[in-house]
Short mmCIF file of C-alpha atoms and ligand atoms in Angstrom, two decimals:
data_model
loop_
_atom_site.label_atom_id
_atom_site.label_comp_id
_atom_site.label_asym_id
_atom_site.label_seq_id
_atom_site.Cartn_x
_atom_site.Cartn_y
_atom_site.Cartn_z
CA UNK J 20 -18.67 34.89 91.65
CA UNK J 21 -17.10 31.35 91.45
CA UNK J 22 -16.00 28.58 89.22
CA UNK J 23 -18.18 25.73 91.05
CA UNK J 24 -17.38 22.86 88.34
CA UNK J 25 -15.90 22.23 85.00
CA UNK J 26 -16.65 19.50 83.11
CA UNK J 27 -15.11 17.64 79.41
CA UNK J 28 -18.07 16.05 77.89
CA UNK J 29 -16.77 13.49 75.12
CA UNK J 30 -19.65 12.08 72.59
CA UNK J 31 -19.93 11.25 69.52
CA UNK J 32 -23.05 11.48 67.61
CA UNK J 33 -21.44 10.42 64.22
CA UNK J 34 -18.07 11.81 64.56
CA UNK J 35 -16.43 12.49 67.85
CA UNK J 36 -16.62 15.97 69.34
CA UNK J 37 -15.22 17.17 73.28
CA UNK J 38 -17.38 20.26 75.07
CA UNK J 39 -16.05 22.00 78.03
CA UNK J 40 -18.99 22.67 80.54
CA UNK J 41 -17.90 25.76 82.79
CA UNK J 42 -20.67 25.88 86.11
CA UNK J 43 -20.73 28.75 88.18
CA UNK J 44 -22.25 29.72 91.40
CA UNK J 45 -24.42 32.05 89.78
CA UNK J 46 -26.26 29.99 88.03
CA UNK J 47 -25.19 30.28 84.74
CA UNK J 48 -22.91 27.66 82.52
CA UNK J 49 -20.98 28.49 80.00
CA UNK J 50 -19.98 25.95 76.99
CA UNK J 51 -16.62 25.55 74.88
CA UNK J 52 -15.21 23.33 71.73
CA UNK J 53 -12.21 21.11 72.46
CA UNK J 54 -12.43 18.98 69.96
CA UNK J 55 -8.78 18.32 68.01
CA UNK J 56 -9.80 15.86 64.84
CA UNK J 57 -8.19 12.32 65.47
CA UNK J 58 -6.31 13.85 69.04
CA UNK J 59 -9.72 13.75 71.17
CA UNK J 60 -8.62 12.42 74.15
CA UNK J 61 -5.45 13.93 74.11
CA UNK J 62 -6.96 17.26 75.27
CA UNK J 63 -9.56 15.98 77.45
CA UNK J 64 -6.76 14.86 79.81
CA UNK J 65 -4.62 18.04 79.51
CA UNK J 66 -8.22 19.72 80.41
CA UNK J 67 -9.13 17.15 82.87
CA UNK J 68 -5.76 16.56 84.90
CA UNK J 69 -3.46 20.06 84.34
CA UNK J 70 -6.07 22.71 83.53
CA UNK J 71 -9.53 22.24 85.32
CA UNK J 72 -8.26 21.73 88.87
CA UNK J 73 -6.30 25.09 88.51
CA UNK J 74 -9.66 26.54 87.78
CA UNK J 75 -12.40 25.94 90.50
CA UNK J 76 -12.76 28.46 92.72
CA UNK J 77 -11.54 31.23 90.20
CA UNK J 78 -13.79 34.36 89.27
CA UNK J 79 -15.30 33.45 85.45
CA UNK J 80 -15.33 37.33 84.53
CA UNK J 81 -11.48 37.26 84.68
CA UNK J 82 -11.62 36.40 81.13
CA UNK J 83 -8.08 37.91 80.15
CA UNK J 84 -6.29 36.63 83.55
CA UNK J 85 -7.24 33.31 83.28
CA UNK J 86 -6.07 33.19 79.67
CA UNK J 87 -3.04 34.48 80.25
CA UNK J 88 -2.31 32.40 83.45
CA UNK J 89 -3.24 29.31 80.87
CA UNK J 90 -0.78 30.80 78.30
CA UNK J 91 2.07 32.20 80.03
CA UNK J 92 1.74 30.18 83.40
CA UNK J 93 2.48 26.69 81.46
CA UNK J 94 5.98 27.05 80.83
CA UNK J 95 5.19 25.26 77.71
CA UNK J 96 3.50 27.17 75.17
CA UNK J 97 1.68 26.76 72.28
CA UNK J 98 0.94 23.73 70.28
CA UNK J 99 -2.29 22.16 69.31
CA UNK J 100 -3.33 20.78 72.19
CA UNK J 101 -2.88 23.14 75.02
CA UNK J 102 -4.41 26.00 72.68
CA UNK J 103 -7.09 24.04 71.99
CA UNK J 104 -7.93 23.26 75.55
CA UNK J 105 -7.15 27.32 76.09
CA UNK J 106 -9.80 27.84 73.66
CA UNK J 107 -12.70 25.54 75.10
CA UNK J 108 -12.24 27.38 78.50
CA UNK J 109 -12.29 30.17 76.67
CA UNK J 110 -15.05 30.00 74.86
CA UNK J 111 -16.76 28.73 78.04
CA UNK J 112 -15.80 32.27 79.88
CA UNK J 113 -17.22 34.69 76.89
CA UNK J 114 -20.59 32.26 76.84
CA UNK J 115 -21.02 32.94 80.26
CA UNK J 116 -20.04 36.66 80.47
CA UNK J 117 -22.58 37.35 77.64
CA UNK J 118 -25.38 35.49 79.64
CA UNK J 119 -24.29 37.62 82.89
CA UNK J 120 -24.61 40.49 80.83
CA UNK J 121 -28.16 39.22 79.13
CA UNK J 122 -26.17 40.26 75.62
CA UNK J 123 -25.16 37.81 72.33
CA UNK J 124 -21.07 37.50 72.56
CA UNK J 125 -20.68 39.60 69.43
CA UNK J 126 -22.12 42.34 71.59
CA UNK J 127 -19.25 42.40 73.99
CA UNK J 128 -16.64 42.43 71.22
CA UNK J 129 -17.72 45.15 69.88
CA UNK J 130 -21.78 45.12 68.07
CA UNK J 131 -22.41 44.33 64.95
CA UNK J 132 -20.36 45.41 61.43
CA UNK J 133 -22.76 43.27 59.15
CA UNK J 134 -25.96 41.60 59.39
CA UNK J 135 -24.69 38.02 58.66
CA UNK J 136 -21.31 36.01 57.72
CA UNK J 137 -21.24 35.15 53.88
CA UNK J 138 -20.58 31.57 53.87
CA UNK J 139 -18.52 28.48 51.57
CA UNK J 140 -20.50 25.37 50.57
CA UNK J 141 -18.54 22.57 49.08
CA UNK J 142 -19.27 21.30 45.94
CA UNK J 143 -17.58 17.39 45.60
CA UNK J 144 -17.76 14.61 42.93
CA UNK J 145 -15.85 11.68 42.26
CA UNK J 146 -15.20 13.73 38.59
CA UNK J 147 -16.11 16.85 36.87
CA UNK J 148 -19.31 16.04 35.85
CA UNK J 149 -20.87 15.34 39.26
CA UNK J 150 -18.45 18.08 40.65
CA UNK J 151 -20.38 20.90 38.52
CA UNK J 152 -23.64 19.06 39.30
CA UNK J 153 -22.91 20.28 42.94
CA UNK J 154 -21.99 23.28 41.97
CA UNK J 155 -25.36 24.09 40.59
CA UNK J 156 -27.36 22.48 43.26
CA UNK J 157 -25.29 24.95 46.03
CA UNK J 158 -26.47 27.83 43.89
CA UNK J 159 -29.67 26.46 43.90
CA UNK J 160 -30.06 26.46 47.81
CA UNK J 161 -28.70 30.21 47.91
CA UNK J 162 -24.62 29.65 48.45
CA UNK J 163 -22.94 33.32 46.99
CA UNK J 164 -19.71 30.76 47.14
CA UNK J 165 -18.42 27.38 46.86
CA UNK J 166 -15.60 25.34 47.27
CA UNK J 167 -15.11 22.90 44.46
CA UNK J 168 -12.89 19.54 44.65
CA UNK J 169 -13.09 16.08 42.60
CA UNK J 170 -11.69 12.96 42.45
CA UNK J 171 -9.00 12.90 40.08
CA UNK J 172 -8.60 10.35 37.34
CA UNK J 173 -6.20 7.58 38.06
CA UNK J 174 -6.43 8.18 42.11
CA UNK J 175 -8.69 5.83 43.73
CA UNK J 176 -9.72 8.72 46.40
CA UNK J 177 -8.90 12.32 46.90
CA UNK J 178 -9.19 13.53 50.19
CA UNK J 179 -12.27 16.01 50.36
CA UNK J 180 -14.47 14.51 47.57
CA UNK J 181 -17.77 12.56 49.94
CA UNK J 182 -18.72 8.88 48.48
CA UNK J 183 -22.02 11.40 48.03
CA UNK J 184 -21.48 14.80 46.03
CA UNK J 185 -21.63 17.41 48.47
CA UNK J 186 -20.89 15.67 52.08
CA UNK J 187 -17.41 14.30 53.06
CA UNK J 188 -16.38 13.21 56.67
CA UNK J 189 -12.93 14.17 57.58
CA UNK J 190 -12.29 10.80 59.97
CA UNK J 191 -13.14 7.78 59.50
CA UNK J 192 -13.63 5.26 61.86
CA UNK J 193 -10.79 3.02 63.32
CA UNK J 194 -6.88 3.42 62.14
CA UNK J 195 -6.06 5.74 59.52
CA UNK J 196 -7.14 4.83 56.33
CA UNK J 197 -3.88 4.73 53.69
CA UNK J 198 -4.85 7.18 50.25
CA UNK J 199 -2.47 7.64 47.48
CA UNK J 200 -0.97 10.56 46.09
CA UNK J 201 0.23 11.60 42.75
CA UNK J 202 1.05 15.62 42.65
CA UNK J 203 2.00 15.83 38.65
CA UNK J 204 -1.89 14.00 38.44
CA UNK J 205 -3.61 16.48 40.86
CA UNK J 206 -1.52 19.39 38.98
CA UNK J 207 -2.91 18.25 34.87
CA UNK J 208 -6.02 17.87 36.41
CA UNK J 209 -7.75 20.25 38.48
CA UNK J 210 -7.10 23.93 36.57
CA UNK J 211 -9.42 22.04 34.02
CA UNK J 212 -11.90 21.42 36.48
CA UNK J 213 -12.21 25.25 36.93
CA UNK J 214 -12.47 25.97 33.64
CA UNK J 215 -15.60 23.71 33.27
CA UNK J 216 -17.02 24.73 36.67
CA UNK J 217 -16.74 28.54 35.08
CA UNK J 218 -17.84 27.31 31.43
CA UNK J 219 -21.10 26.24 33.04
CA UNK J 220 -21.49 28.42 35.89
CA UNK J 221 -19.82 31.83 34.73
CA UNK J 222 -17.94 34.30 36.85
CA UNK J 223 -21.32 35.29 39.73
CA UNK J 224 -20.42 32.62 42.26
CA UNK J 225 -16.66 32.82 44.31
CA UNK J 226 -15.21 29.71 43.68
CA UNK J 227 -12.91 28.14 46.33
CA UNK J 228 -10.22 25.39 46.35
CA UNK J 229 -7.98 23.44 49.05
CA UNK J 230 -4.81 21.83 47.92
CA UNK J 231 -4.19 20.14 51.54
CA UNK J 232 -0.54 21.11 51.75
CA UNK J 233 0.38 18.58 49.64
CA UNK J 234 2.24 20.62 46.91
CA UNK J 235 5.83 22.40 47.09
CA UNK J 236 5.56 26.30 46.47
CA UNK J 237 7.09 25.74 43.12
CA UNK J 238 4.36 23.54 42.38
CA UNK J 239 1.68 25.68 44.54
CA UNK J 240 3.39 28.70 42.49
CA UNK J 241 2.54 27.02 39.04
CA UNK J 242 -1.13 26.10 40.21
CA UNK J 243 -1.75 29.54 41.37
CA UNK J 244 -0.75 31.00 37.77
CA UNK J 245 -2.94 28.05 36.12
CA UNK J 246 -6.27 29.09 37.91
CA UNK J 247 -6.02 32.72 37.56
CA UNK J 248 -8.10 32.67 34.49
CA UNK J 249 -11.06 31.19 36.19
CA UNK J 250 -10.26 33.87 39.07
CA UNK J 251 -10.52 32.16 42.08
CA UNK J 252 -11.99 33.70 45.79
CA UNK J 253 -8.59 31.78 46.81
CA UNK J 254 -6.29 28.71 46.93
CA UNK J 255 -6.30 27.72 50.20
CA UNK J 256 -3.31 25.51 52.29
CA UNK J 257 -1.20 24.91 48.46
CA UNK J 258 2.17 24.29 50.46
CA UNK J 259 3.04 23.11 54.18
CA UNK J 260 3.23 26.20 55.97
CA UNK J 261 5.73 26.21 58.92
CA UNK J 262 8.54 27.85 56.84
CA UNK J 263 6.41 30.94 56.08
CA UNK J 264 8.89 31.86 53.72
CA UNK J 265 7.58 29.12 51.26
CA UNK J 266 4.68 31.83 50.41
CA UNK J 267 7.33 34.50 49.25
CA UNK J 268 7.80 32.55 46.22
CA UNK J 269 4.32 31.66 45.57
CA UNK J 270 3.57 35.14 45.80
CA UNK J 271 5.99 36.00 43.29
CA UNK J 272 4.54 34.17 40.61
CA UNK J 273 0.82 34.53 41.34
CA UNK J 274 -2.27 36.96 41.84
CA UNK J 275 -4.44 33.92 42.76
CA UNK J 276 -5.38 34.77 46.41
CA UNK J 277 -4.05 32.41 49.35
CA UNK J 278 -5.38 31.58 52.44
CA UNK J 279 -3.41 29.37 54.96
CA UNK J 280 -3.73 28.98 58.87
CA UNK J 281 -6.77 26.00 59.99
CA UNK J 282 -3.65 23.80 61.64
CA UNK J 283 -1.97 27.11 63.69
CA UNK J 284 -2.35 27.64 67.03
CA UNK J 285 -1.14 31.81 67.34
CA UNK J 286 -0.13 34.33 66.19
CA UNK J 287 3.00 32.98 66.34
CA UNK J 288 2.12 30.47 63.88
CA UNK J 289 1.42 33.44 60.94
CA UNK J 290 2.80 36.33 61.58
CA UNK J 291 5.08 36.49 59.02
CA UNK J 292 2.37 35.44 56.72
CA UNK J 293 0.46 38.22 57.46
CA UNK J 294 3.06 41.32 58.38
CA UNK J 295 4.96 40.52 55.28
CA UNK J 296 1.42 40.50 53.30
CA UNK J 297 1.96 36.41 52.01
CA UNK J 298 -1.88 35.29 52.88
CA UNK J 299 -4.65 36.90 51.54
CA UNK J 300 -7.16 35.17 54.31
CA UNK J 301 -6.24 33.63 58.25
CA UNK J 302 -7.94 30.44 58.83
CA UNK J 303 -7.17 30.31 61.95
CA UNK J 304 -10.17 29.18 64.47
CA UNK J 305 -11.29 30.03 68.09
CA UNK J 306 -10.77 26.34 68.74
CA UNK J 307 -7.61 25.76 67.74
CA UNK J 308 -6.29 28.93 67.96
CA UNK J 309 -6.54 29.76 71.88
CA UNK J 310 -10.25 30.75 71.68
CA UNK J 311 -11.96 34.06 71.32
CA UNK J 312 -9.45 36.25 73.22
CA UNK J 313 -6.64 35.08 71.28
CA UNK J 314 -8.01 34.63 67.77
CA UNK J 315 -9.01 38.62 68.07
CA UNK J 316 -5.13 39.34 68.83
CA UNK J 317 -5.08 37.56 65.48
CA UNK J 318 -7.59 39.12 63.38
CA UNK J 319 -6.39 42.93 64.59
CA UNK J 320 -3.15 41.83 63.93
CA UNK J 321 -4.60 40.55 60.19
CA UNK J 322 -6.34 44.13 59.97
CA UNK J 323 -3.72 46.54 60.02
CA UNK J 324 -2.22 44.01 57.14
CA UNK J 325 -5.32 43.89 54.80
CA UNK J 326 -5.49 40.31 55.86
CA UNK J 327 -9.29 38.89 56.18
CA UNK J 328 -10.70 35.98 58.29
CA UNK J 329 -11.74 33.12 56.63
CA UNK J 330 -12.33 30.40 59.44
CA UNK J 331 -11.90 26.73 59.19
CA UNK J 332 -15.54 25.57 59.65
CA UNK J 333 -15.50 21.48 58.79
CA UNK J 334 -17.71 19.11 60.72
CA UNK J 335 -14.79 18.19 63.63
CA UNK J 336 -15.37 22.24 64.51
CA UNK J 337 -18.17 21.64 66.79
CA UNK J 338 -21.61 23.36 66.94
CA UNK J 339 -20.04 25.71 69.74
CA UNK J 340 -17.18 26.39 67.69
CA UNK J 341 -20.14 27.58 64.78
CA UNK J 342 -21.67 29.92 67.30
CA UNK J 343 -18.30 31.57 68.87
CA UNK J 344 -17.60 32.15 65.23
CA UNK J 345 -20.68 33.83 64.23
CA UNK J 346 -20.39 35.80 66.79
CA UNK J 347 -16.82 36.80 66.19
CA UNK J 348 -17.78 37.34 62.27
CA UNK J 349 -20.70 39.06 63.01
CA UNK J 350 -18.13 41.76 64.62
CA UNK J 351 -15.12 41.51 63.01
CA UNK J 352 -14.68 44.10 60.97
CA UNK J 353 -12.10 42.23 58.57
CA UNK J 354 -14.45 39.62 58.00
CA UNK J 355 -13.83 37.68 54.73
CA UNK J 356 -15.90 34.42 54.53
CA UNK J 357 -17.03 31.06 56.28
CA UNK J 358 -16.40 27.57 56.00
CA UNK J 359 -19.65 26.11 56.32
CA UNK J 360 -20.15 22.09 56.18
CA UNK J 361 -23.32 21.92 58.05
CA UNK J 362 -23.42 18.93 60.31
CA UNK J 363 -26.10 16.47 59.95
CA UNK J 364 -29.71 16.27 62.32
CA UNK J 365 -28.04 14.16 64.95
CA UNK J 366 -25.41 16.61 65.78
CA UNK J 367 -28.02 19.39 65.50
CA UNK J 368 -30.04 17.25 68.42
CA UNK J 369 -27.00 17.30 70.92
CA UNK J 370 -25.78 20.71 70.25
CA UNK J 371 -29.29 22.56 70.07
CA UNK J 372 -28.03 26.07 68.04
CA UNK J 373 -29.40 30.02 67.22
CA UNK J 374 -27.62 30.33 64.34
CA UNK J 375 -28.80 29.11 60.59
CA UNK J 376 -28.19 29.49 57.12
CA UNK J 377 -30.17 31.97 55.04
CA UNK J 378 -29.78 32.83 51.61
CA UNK J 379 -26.20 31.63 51.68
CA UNK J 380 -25.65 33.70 55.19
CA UNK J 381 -24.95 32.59 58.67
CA UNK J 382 -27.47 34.38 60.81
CA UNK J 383 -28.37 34.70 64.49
CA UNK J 384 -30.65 36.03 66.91
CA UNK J 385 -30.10 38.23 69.64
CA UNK J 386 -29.64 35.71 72.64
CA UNK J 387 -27.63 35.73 75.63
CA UNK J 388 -24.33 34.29 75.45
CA UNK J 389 -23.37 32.55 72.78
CA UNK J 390 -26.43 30.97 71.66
CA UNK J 391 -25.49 26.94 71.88
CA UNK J 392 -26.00 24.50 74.13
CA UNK J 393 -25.47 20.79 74.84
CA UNK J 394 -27.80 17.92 75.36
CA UNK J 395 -25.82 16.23 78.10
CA UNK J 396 -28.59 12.97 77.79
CA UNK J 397 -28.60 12.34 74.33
CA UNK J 398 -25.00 13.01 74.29
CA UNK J 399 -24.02 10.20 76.45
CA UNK J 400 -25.72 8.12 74.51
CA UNK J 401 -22.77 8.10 71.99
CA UNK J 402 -19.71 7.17 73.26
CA UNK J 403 -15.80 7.93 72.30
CA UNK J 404 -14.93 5.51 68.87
CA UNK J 405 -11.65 5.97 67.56
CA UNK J 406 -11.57 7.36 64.23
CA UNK J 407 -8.61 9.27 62.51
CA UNK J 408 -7.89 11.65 59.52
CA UNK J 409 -6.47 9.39 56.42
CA UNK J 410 -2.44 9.70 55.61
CA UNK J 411 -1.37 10.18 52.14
CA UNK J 412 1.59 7.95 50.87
CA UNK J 413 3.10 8.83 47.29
CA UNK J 414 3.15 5.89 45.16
CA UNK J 415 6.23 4.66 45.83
CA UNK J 416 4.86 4.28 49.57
CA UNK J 417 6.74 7.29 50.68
CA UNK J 418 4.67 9.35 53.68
CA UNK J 419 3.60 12.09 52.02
CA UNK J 420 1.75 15.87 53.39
CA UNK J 421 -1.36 16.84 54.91
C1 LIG N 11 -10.34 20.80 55.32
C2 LIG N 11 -10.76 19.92 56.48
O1 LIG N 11 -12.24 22.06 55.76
C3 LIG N 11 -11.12 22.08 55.28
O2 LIG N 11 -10.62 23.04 54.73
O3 LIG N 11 -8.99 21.06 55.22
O4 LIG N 11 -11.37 18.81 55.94
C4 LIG N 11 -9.65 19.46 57.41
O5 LIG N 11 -8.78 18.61 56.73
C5 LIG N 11 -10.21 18.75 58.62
O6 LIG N 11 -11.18 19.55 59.22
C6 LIG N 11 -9.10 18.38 59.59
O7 LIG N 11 -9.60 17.92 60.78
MG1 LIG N 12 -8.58 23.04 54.49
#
């Protein structure tokens, strides 16, 4: 069996997303999620010009060869956007082993360990009030737990609160839009939020929060110790994390849980994080994070460490990134919780999906593969438009942390 064609399919029904299309000669396709927020292109032409024409002819079974001939056979390792274009081909390889096989992906990994993934709403307002209004309506639709962020007062915009409570969109079209950023603001303001959230909601939902990197760990240390009445499910991403030691002292002073990871690429990127027991929950995703084969390195690793998965699952992860990880938290048996901000009907059209949300669980039926596919019509009718994450400046106009 052969690698007849692979194709990068680059659309962008609302936001931007790139698909890998693996043919083979057998009749089967398999599909994969390149997309890397505000870098699109950037990893269609490592795909398109240094990856796919090392591919065609290839066997598509060779699953662990091919990954490891991606990997190793580079020279240069690592780094967003050669593990993300690792993961879409992937991704692509498992889809199409599980349709060979006539068996759902998770099947292959391993079967089953639960019936569905428990997933994370978010919960947004421009201030508290609307905040704990979209608390309640998430645990009206079924959500066991949601992440809660607001505007804060004196900030014209906080990244992650929508213009609408409940829906934000992490680019936005053309440059980078400029926000402001005032830490000591953010720090007075949001253990308050919790305690309202909890004064209105009580202790039965998890509550969630992501600081965006954009505190130091003394800072992340003192926000930790602040929450820990309100008990939250975790802090996510308090401090920048490439010097992993910055969690030792966050640690020290705090039993608020931490989870860290949606910008690495390996295992490289936490291991001290997990080994030396820093993280409570890897972010880490099959799309960024060299795809299925490599992101279960990660998780095992996580295992033998009490570390649980808790996957980035924003709208710039594609509908095939969704599937790849309900399969992979359908079987993982460290399984902690899912990001879920479901994309709107549009996106749903071009990447026709098994899974769904029930009773604030991702579910899935039994289907070959890994139950997504891609409109390849409709797509093209929404081309590339350049759109980028915001950058934060302090307010002396310093550049300040994502
Ligand atoms: C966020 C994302 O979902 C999250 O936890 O951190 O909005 C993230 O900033 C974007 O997905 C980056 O592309
Ligand atoms: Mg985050």
């Amino acid at each position: 069996m052969k690698i007849e064609q692979i194709k990068t399919i680059v659309t962008c029904p609302g936001r931007n997303f790139v698909t890998v299309k693996v043919v083979t000669d057998a009749g089967v396709y398999g599909l994969g999620d390149a997309t890397l927020n505000g870098r699109e292109l950037a990893v269609r032409t490592y795909l398109d010009e240094h990856v796919i024409p090392c591919l065609t002819g290839r066997d598509p079974r060779r699953i662990e060869d091919i990954w490891q001939y991606l990997y190793r056979g580079a020279y240069w390792r690592r780094g967003p956007v050669t593990m993300t274009a690792i993961a879409a081909i992937d991704m692509a390889l498992w889809d199409i082993l599980g349709k060979l096989a006539g068996m759902p992906v998770y099947q292959l990994l391993g079967g089953r360990s639960r019936h569905g993934l428990m997933v994370y709403g978010h919960a947004t307002g421009r201030d508290h009030a609307e905040a704990i209004d979209a608390v309640h309506s998430h645990i009206a639709q079924g959500y066991k737990a949601i992440r809660v962020q607001s505007g804060v007062p004196g900030l014209s915009k906080v990244y992650g609160v929508g213009t609408q409570p409940g829906h934000y969109e992490p680019a936005q079209k053309g440059l980078p839009p400029e926000e402001s950023w005032d830490t000591a603001l953010y720090l007075r303001h949001t253990p308050e939020l919790f305690r309202k959230v909890r004064e209105a909601v009580g202790f039965g939902p998890h509550l969630l929060h992501d600081a965006h990197h954009r505190l130091t760990p003394i800072e992340a240390a003192s926000l930790g110790k602040a929450l820990e009445p309100f008990s939250l499910f975790w802090l996510e991403d308090a401090t920048p994390a490439e010097n992993q030691e910055a969690f030792r002292l966050i640690r020290q002073h705090t039993t608020t849980p931490l989870a860290a990871g949606e910008i690495f690429n390996s295992l490289w990127d936490c291991k001290d994080l997990i080994s030396h027991q820093l993280i409570d929950y890897i972010r880490t995703t099959i799309v960024h994070a060299g795809g299925i084969t490599h992101v279960r390195r990660i998780a095992d690793f996580a295992a033998i460490h009490q570390v649980r998965t808790g996957f980035h699952g924003a709208t710039d992860l594609s509908p095939v990134c969704m599937a790849a990880a309900v399969n992979f938290g359908l079987w993982t048996p460290n399984f902690g919780i899912q990001e879920l901000m479901p994309h709107g009907s549009l996106v749903d059209a071009v990447f026709p999906h098994n899974y769904r949300l029930e009773d604030g669980y991702l579910v899935m039926d039994d289907v070959p593969g890994l139950g997504v596919d891609i409109d390849e019509r409709l797509a093209a009718r929404y081309p590339y438009e350049r759109a980028y994450l915001p950058v934060a400046r302090l307010r002396d106009g310093a550049m300040w942390n994502w």
